[in-house]
CSV table of C-alpha atoms in Angstrom, one decimal:
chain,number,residue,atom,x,y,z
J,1353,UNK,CA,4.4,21.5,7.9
J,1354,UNK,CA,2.9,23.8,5.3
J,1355,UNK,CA,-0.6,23.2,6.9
J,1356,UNK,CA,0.6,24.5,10.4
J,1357,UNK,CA,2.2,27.4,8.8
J,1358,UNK,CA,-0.6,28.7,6.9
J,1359,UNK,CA,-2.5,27.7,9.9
J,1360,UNK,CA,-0.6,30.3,12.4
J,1361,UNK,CA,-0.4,33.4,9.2
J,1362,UNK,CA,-4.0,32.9,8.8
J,1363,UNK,CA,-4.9,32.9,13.1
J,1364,UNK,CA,-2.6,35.5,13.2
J,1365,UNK,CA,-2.3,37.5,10.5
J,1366,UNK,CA,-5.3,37.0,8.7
J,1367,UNK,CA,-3.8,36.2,5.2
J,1368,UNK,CA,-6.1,36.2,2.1
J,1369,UNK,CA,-5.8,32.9,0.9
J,1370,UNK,CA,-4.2,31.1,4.1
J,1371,UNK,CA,-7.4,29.4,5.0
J,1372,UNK,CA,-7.0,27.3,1.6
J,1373,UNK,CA,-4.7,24.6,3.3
J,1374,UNK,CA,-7.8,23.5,5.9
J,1375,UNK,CA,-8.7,21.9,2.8
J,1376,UNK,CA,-8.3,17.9,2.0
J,1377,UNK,CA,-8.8,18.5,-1.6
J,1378,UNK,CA,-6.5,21.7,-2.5
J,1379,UNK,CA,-4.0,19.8,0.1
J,1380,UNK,CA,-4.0,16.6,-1.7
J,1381,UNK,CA,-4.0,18.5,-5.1
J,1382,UNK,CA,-0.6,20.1,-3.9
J,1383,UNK,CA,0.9,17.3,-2.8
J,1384,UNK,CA,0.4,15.2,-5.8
J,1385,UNK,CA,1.4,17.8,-7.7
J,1386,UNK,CA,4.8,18.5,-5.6
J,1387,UNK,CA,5.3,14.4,-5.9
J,1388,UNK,CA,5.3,14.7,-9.5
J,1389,UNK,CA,8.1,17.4,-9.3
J,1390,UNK,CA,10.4,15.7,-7.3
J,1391,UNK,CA,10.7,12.7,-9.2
J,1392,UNK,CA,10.7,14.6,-12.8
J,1393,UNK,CA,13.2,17.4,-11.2
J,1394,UNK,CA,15.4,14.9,-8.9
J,1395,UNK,CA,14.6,11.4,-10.3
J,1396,UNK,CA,17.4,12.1,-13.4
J,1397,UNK,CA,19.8,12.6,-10.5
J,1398,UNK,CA,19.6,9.9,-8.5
J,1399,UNK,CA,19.4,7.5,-11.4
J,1400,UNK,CA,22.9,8.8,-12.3
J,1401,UNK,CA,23.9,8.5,-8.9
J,1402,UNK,CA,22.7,4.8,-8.6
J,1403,UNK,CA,25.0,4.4,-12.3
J,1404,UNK,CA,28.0,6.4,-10.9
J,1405,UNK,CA,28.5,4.1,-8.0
J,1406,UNK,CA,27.8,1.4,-9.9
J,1407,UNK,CA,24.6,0.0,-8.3
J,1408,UNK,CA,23.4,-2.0,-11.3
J,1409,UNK,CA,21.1,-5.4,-11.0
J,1410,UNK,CA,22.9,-8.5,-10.9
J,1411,UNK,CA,20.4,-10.5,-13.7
J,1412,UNK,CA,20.4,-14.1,-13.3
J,1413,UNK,CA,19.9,-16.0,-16.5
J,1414,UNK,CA,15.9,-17.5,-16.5
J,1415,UNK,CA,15.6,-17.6,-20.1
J,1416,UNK,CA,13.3,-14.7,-20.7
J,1417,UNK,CA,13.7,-12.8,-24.0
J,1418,UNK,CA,15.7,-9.2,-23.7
J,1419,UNK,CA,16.6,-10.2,-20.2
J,1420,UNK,CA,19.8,-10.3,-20.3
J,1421,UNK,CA,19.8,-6.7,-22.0
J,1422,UNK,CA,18.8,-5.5,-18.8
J,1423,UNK,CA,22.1,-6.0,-16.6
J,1424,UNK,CA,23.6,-3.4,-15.3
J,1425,UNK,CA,20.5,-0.9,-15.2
J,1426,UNK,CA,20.6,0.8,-11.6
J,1427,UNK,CA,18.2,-0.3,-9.0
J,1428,UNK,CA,17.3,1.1,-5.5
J,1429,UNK,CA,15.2,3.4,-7.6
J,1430,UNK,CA,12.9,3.1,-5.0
J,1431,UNK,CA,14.6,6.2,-3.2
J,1432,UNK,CA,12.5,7.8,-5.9
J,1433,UNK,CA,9.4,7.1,-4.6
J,1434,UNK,CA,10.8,7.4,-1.1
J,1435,UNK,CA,11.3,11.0,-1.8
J,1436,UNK,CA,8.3,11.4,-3.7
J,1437,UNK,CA,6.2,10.4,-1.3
J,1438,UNK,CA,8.2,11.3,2.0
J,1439,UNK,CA,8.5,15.2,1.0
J,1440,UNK,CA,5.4,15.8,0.0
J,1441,UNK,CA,3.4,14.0,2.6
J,1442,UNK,CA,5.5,16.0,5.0
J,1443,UNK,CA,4.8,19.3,3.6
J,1444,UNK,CA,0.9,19.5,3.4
J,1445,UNK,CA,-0.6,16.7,5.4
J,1446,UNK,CA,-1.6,17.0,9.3
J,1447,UNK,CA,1.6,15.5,11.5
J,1448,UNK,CA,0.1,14.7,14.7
J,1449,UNK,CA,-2.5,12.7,13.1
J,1450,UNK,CA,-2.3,9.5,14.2
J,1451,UNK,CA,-3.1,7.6,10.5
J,1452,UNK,CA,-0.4,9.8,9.2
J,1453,UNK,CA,2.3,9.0,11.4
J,1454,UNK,CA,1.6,5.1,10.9
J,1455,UNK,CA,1.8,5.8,7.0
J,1456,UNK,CA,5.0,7.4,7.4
J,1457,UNK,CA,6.4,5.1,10.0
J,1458,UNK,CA,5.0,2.2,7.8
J,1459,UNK,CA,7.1,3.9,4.9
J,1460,UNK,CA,10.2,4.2,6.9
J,1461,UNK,CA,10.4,0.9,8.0
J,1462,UNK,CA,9.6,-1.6,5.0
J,1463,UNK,CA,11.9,1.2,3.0
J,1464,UNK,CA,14.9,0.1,5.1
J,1465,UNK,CA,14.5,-3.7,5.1
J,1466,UNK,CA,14.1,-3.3,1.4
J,1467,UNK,CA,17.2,-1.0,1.2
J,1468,UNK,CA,18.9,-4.0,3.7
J,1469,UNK,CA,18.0,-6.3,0.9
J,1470,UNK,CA,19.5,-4.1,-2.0
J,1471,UNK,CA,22.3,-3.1,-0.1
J,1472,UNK,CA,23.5,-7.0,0.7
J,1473,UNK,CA,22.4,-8.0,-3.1
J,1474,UNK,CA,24.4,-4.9,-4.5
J,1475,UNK,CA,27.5,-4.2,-2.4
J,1476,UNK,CA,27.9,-7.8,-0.6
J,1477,UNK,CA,27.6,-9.7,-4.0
J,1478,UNK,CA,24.9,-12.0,-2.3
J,1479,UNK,CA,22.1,-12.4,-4.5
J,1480,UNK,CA,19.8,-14.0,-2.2
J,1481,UNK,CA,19.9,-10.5,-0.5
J,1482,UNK,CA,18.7,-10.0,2.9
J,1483,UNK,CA,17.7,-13.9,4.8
J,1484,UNK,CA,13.9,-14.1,4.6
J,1485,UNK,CA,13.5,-14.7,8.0
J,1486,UNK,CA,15.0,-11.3,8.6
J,1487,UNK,CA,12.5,-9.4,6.4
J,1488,UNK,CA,10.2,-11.8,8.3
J,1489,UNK,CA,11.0,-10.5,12.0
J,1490,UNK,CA,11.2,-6.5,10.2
J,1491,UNK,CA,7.0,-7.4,8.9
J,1492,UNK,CA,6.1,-8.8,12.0
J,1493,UNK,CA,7.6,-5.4,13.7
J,1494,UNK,CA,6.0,-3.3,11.8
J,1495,UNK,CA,2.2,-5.5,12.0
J,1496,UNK,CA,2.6,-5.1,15.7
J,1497,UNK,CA,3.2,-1.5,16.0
J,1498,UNK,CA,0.3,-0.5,13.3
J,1499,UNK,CA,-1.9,-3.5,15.2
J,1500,UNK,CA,-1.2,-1.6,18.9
J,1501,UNK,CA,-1.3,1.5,17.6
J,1502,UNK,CA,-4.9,0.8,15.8
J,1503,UNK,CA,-6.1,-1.2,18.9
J,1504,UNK,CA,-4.8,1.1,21.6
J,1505,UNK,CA,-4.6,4.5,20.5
J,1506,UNK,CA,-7.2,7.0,21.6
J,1507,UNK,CA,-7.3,9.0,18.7
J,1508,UNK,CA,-8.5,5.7,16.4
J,1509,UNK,CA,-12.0,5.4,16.6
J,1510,UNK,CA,-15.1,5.0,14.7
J,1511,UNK,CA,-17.9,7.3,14.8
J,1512,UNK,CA,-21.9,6.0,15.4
J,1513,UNK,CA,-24.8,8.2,14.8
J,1514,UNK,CA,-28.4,7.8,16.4
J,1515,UNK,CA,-30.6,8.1,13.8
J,1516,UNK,CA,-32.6,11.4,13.3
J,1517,UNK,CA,-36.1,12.2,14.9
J,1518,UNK,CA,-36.8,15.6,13.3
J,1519,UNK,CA,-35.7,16.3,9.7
J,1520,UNK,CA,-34.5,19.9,10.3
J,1521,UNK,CA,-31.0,20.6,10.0
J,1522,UNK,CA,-31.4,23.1,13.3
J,1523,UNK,CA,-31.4,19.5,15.0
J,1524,UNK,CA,-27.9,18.9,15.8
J,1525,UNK,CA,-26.1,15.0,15.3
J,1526,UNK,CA,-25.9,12.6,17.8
J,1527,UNK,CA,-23.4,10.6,18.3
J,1528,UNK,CA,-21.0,8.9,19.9
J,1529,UNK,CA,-16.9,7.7,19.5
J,1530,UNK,CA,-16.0,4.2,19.9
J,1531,UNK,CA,-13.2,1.9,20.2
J,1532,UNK,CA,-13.7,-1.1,18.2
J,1533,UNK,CA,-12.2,-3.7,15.8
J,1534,UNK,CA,-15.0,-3.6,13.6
J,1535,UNK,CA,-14.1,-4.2,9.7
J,1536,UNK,CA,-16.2,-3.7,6.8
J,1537,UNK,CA,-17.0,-6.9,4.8
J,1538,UNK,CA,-17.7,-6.4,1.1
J,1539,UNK,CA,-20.9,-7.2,-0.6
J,1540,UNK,CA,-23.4,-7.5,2.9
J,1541,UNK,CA,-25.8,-5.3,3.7
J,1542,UNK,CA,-24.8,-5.4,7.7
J,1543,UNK,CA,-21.5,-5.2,6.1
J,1544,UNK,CA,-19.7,-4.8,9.8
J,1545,UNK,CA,-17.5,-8.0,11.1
J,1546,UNK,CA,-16.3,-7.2,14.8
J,1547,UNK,CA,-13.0,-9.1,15.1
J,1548,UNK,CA,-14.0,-10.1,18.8
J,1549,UNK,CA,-16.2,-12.5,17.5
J,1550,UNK,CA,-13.0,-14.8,16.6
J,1551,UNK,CA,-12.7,-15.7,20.2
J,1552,UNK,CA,-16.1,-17.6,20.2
J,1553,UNK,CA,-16.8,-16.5,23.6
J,1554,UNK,CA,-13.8,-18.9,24.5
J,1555,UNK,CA,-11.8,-15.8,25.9
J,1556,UNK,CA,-12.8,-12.7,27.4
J,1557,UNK,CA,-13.1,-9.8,24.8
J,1558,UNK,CA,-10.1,-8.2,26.3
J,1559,UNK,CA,-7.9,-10.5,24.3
J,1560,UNK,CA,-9.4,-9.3,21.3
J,1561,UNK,CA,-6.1,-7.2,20.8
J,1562,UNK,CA,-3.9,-10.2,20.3
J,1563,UNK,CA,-6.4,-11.4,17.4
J,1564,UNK,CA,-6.3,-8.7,16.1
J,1565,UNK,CA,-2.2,-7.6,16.1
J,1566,UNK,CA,-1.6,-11.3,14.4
J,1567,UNK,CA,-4.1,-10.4,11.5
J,1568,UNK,CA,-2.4,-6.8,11.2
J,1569,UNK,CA,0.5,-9.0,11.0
J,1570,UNK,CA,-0.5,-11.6,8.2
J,1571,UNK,CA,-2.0,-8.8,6.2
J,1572,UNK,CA,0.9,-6.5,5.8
J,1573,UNK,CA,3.7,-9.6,5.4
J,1574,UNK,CA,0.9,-10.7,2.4
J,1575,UNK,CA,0.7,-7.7,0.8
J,1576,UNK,CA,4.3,-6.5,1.1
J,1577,UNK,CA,5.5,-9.5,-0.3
J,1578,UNK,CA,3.0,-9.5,-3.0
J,1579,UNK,CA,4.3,-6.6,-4.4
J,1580,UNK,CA,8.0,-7.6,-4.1
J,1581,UNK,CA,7.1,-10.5,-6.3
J,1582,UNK,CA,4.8,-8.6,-8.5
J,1583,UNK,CA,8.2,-6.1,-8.9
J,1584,UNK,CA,9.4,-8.3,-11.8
J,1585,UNK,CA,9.1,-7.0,-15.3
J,1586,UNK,CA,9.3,-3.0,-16.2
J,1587,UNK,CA,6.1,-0.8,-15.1
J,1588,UNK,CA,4.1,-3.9,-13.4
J,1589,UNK,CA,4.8,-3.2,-9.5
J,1590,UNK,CA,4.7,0.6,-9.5
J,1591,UNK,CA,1.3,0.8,-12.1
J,1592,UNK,CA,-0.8,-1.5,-10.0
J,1593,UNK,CA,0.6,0.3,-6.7
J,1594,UNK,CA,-0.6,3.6,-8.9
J,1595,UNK,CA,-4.1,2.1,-9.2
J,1596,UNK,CA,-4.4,0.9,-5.9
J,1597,UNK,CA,-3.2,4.0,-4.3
J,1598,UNK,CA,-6.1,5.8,-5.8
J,1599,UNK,CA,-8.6,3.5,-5.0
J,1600,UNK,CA,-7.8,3.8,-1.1
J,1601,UNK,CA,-7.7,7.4,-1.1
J,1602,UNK,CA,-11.2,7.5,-2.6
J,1603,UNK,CA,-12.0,4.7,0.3
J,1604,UNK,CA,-10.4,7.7,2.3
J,1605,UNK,CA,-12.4,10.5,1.6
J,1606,UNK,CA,-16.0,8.7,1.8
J,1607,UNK,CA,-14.3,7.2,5.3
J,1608,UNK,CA,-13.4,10.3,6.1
J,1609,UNK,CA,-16.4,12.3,5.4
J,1610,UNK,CA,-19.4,12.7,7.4
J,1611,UNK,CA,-22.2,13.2,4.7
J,1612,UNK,CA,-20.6,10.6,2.2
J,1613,UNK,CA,-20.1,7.9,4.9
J,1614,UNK,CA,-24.0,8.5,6.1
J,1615,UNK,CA,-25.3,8.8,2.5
J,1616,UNK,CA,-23.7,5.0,1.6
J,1617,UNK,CA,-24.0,3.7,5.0
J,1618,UNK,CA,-20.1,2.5,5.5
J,1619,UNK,CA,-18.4,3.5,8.8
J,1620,UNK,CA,-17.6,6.8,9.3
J,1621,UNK,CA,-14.0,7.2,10.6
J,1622,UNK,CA,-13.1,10.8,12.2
J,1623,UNK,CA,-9.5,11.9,11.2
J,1624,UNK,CA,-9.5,9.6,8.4
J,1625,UNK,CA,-9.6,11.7,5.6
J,1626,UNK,CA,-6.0,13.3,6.5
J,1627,UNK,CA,-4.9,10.0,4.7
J,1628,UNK,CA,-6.0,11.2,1.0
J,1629,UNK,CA,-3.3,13.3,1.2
J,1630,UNK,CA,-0.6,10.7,2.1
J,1631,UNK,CA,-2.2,8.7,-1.0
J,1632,UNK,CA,-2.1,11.5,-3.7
J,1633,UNK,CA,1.5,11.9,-2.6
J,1634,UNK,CA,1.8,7.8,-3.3
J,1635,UNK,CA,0.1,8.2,-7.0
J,1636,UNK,CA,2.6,11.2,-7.5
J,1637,UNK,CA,5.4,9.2,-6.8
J,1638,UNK,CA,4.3,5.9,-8.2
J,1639,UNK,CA,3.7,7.9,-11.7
J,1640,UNK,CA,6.4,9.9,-11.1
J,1641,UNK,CA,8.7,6.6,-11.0
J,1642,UNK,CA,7.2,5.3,-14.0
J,1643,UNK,CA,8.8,7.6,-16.4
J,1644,UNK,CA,12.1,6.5,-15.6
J,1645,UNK,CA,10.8,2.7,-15.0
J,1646,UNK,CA,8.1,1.8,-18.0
J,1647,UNK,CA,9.2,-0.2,-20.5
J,1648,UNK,CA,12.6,-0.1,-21.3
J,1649,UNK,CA,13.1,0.7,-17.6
J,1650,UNK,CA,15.9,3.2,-16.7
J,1651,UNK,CA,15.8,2.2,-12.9
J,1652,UNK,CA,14.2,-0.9,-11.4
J,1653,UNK,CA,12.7,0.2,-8.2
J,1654,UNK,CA,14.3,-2.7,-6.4
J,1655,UNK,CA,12.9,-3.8,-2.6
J,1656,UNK,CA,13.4,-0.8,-1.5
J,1657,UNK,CA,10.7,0.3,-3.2
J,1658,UNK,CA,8.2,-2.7,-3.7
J,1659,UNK,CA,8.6,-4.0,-0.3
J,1660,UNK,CA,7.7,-0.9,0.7
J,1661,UNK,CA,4.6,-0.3,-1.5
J,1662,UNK,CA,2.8,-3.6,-0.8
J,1663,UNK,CA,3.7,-2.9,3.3
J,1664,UNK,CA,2.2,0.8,3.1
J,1665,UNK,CA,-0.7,-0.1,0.8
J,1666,UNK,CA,-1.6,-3.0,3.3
J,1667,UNK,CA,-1.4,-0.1,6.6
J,1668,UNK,CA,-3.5,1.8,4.4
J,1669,UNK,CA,-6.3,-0.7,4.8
J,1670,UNK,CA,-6.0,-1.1,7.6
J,1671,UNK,CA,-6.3,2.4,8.9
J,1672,UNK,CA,-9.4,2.6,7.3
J,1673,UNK,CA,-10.9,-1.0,8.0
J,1674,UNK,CA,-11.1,-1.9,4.6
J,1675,UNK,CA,-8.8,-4.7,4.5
J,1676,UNK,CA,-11.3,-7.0,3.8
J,1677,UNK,CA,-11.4,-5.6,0.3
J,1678,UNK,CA,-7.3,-6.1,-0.4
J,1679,UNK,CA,-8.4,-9.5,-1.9
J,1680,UNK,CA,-10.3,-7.4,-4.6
J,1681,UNK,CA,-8.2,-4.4,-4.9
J,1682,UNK,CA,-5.1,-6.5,-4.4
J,1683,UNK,CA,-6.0,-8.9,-6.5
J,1684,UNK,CA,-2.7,-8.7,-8.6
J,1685,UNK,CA,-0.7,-8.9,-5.5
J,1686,UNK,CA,-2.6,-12.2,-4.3
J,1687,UNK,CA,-2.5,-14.2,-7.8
J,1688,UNK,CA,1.1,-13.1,-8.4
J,1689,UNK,CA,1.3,-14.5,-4.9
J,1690,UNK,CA,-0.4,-17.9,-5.1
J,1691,UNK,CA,1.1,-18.5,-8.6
J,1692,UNK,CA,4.5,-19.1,-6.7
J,1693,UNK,CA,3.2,-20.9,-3.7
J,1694,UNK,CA,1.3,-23.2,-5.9
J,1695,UNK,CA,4.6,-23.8,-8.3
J,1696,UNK,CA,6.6,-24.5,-5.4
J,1697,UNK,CA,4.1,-26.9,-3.6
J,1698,UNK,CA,3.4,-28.8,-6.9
J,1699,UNK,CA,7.3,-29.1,-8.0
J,1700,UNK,CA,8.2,-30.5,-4.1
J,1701,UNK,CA,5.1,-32.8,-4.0
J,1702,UNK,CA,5.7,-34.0,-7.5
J,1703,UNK,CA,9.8,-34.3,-6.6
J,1704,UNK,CA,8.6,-36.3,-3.4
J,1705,UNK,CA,6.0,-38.2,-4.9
J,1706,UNK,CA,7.7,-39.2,-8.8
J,1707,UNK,CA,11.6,-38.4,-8.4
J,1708,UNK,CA,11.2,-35.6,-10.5
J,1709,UNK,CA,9.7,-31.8,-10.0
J,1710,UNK,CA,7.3,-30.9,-11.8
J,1711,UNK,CA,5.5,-27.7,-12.6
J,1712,UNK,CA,2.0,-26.0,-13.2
J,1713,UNK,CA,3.4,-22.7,-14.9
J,1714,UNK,CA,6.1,-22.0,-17.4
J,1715,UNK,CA,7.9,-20.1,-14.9
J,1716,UNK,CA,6.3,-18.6,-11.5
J,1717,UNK,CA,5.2,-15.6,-10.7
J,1718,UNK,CA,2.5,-15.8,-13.0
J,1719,UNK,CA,3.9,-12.6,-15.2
J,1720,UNK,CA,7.0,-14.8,-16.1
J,1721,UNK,CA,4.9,-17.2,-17.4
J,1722,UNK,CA,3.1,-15.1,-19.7
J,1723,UNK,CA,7.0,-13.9,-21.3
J,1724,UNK,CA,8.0,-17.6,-21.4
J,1725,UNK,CA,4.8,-18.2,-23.4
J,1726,UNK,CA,5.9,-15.4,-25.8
J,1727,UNK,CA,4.2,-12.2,-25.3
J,1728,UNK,CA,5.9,-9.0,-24.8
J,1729,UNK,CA,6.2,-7.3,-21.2
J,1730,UNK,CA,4.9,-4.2,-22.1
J,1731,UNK,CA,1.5,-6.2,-23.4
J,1732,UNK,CA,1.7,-8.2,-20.2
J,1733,UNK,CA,2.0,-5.3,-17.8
J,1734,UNK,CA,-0.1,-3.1,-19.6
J,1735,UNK,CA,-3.4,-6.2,-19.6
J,1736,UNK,CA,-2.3,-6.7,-15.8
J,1737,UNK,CA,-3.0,-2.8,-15.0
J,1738,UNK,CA,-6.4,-3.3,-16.9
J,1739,UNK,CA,-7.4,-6.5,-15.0
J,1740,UNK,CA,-6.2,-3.9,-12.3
J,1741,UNK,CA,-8.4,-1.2,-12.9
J,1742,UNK,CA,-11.3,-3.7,-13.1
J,1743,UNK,CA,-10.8,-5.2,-9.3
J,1744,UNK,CA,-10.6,-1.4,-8.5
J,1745,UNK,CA,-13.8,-0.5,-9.8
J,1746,UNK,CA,-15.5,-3.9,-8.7
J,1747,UNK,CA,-13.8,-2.7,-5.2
J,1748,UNK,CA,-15.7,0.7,-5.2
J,1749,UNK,CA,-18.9,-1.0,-6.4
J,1750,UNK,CA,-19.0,-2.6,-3.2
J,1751,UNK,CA,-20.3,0.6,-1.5
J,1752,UNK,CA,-23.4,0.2,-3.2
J,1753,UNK,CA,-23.5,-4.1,-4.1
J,1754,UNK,CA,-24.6,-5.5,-1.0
């Protein structure tokens, strides 16, 4: 909103310093900025709110040291983050660009299944929450409308340049905009996968979109329900969410840029740079959470907030056809993931196999294991945000490893 405004006073009125706001980086430096403010200024207040109506986390009894110290500490402390990153992306980022809207829709809508689930766990005193097929059916929603959207849109495109004959700057680009479901693969040196390819010339490419909708689909139900299972001890979820956040805005901003997307050879994608805005506002509120939720948490974000995170971190990717790299960036998403399908496979094949489950880990997700093996969760979350920071520079290095 702020953008347009300074927009019209400096078209119309010429003010000294209007013209600021056509810039990504004072934009994204005011939004991360205003992020940090809400959750400082307004954070206190909802977190008595949560306690005055009494929204406190129903603890089950797993066995984990200080655990049961915990019950009664407000959740839905995601409406921190919702704030946080709702306001601010509102305020200086570009609304009718099209990767905007889907970030904000993408907000919107994994924030109220996760508020579904809180609300059912909380005030229904059912602490299986919201059915999984549910959450299920509200993923598969929200993969189709970011899959159309990126498929169909005419605004999302990629942009090819013919290479230069002359080297004078007085020779102006050529180019041209193209719809395509072309991806970036990691560590190749033609590092372009075009999803069309998956119909092995069984089906005409104009089915490409269905292909392409159910891995929009997969990747955001992954990824969202990564981070609701990484969402476990105090800090985890909303420090690697921090650290992956920044890592796709910098994906952004070379995406978005003409001369850094030529100069490392990765697609260029016009309009795409709007979204480094939307992800400062994400770090603000991420770090802007985690004074009230590091170790010993005053809120626990709840699935309002880490369904949320994992769904709009996976649209993120997407946007700017980098998902190929959420394996990498993700990477405490996916183990934190696979650590509970492999627990559960073993302790039903075991239970079918011997009369008796039986079980890989301690206690699944993997960071429970870690606490029933006796280390504190501040040392556990604070080595997973290092392995994190490792994936997300091993991630970047991929712009140049090939």
């Amino acid at each position: 909103m702020l953008y347009y405004l300074f927009q019209f006073l400096d078209e119309r009125y010429n003010l000294p310093g209007a013209g600021v706001f056509q810039y990504i980086s004072f934009r994204a430096l005011g939004a991360v900025i205003t992020s940090l403010l809400i959750a400082a200024i307004f954070g206190r207040k909802i977190i008595d709110t949560l306690r005055n109506l009494q929204i406190g986390e129903s603890i089950r009894d797993l066995g984990l040291e200080g655990q049961m110290q915990k019950r009664g500490t407000p959740t839905m402390g995601g409406f921190i983050i919702l704030a946080s990153l709702l306001i601010p992306a509102l305020l200086f980022a570009k609304l009718s660009n099209v990767y905007i809207v889907l970030a904000l829709v993408s907000t919107i809508w994994t924030g109220l299944i996760g508020f579904l689930d809180d609300y059912i766990k909380v005030f229904k005193k059912n602490k299986e929450g919201l059915e999984g097929r549910f959450k299920v059916v509200g993923q598969i929603g929200l993969g189709m409308i970011v899959g159309l959207t990126l498929y169909f849109n005419d605004y999302v495109k990629i942009r090819k340049y013919a290479p230069r004959l002359l080297s004078t700057s007085n020779v102006p680009d050529v180019y041209v905009d193209i719809k395509s479901t072309l991806t970036t693969v990691p560590f190749l040196k033609n590092n372009e996968f075009d999803y069309s390819s998956l119909l092995f010339g069984l089906l005409p490419d104009s089915y490409t979109w269905i292909v392409y909708v159910v891995i929009c689909i997969f990747i955001i139900t992954a990824v969202s329900n990564g981070a609701n299972i990484t969402d476990g001890i105090d800090g985890l979820a909303a420090g690697t969410s921090t650290i992956i956040a920044l890592t796709v805005g910098v994906l952004a901003y070379l995406s978005g840029n003409k001369v850094f997307s030529q100069y490392l050879n990765i697609m260029y994608i016009p309009n795409s740079g709007e979204l480094v805005i939307f992800c400062a506002a994400f770090v603000g509120a991420c770090v802007g959470f985690l004074w009230y939720n590091s170790y010993p948490a005053q809120v626990f974000m709840g699935d309002t907030g880490s369904l949320m995170l994992g769904g709009v971190i996976a649209v993120l990717f997407l946007a700017i056809r980098k998902e190929l790299l959420i394996p990498i960036v993700c990477g405490i998403f996916l183990v934190e993931n696979i650590s509970v399908i492999m627990q559960v496979s073993y302790f039903k094949y075991t239970k079918k196999k011997y009369g008796e489950g039986r079980r890989i880990l301690l206690m699944s997700p993997l960071h429970h294991h870690f606490q029933k093996k006796g280390y504190h969760e501040a040392k556990i979350v604070t080595r997973f945000w290092i392995v994190g920071i490792i994936l997300a520079v091993l991630a970047l290095a991929t712009l140049k490893l090939r």
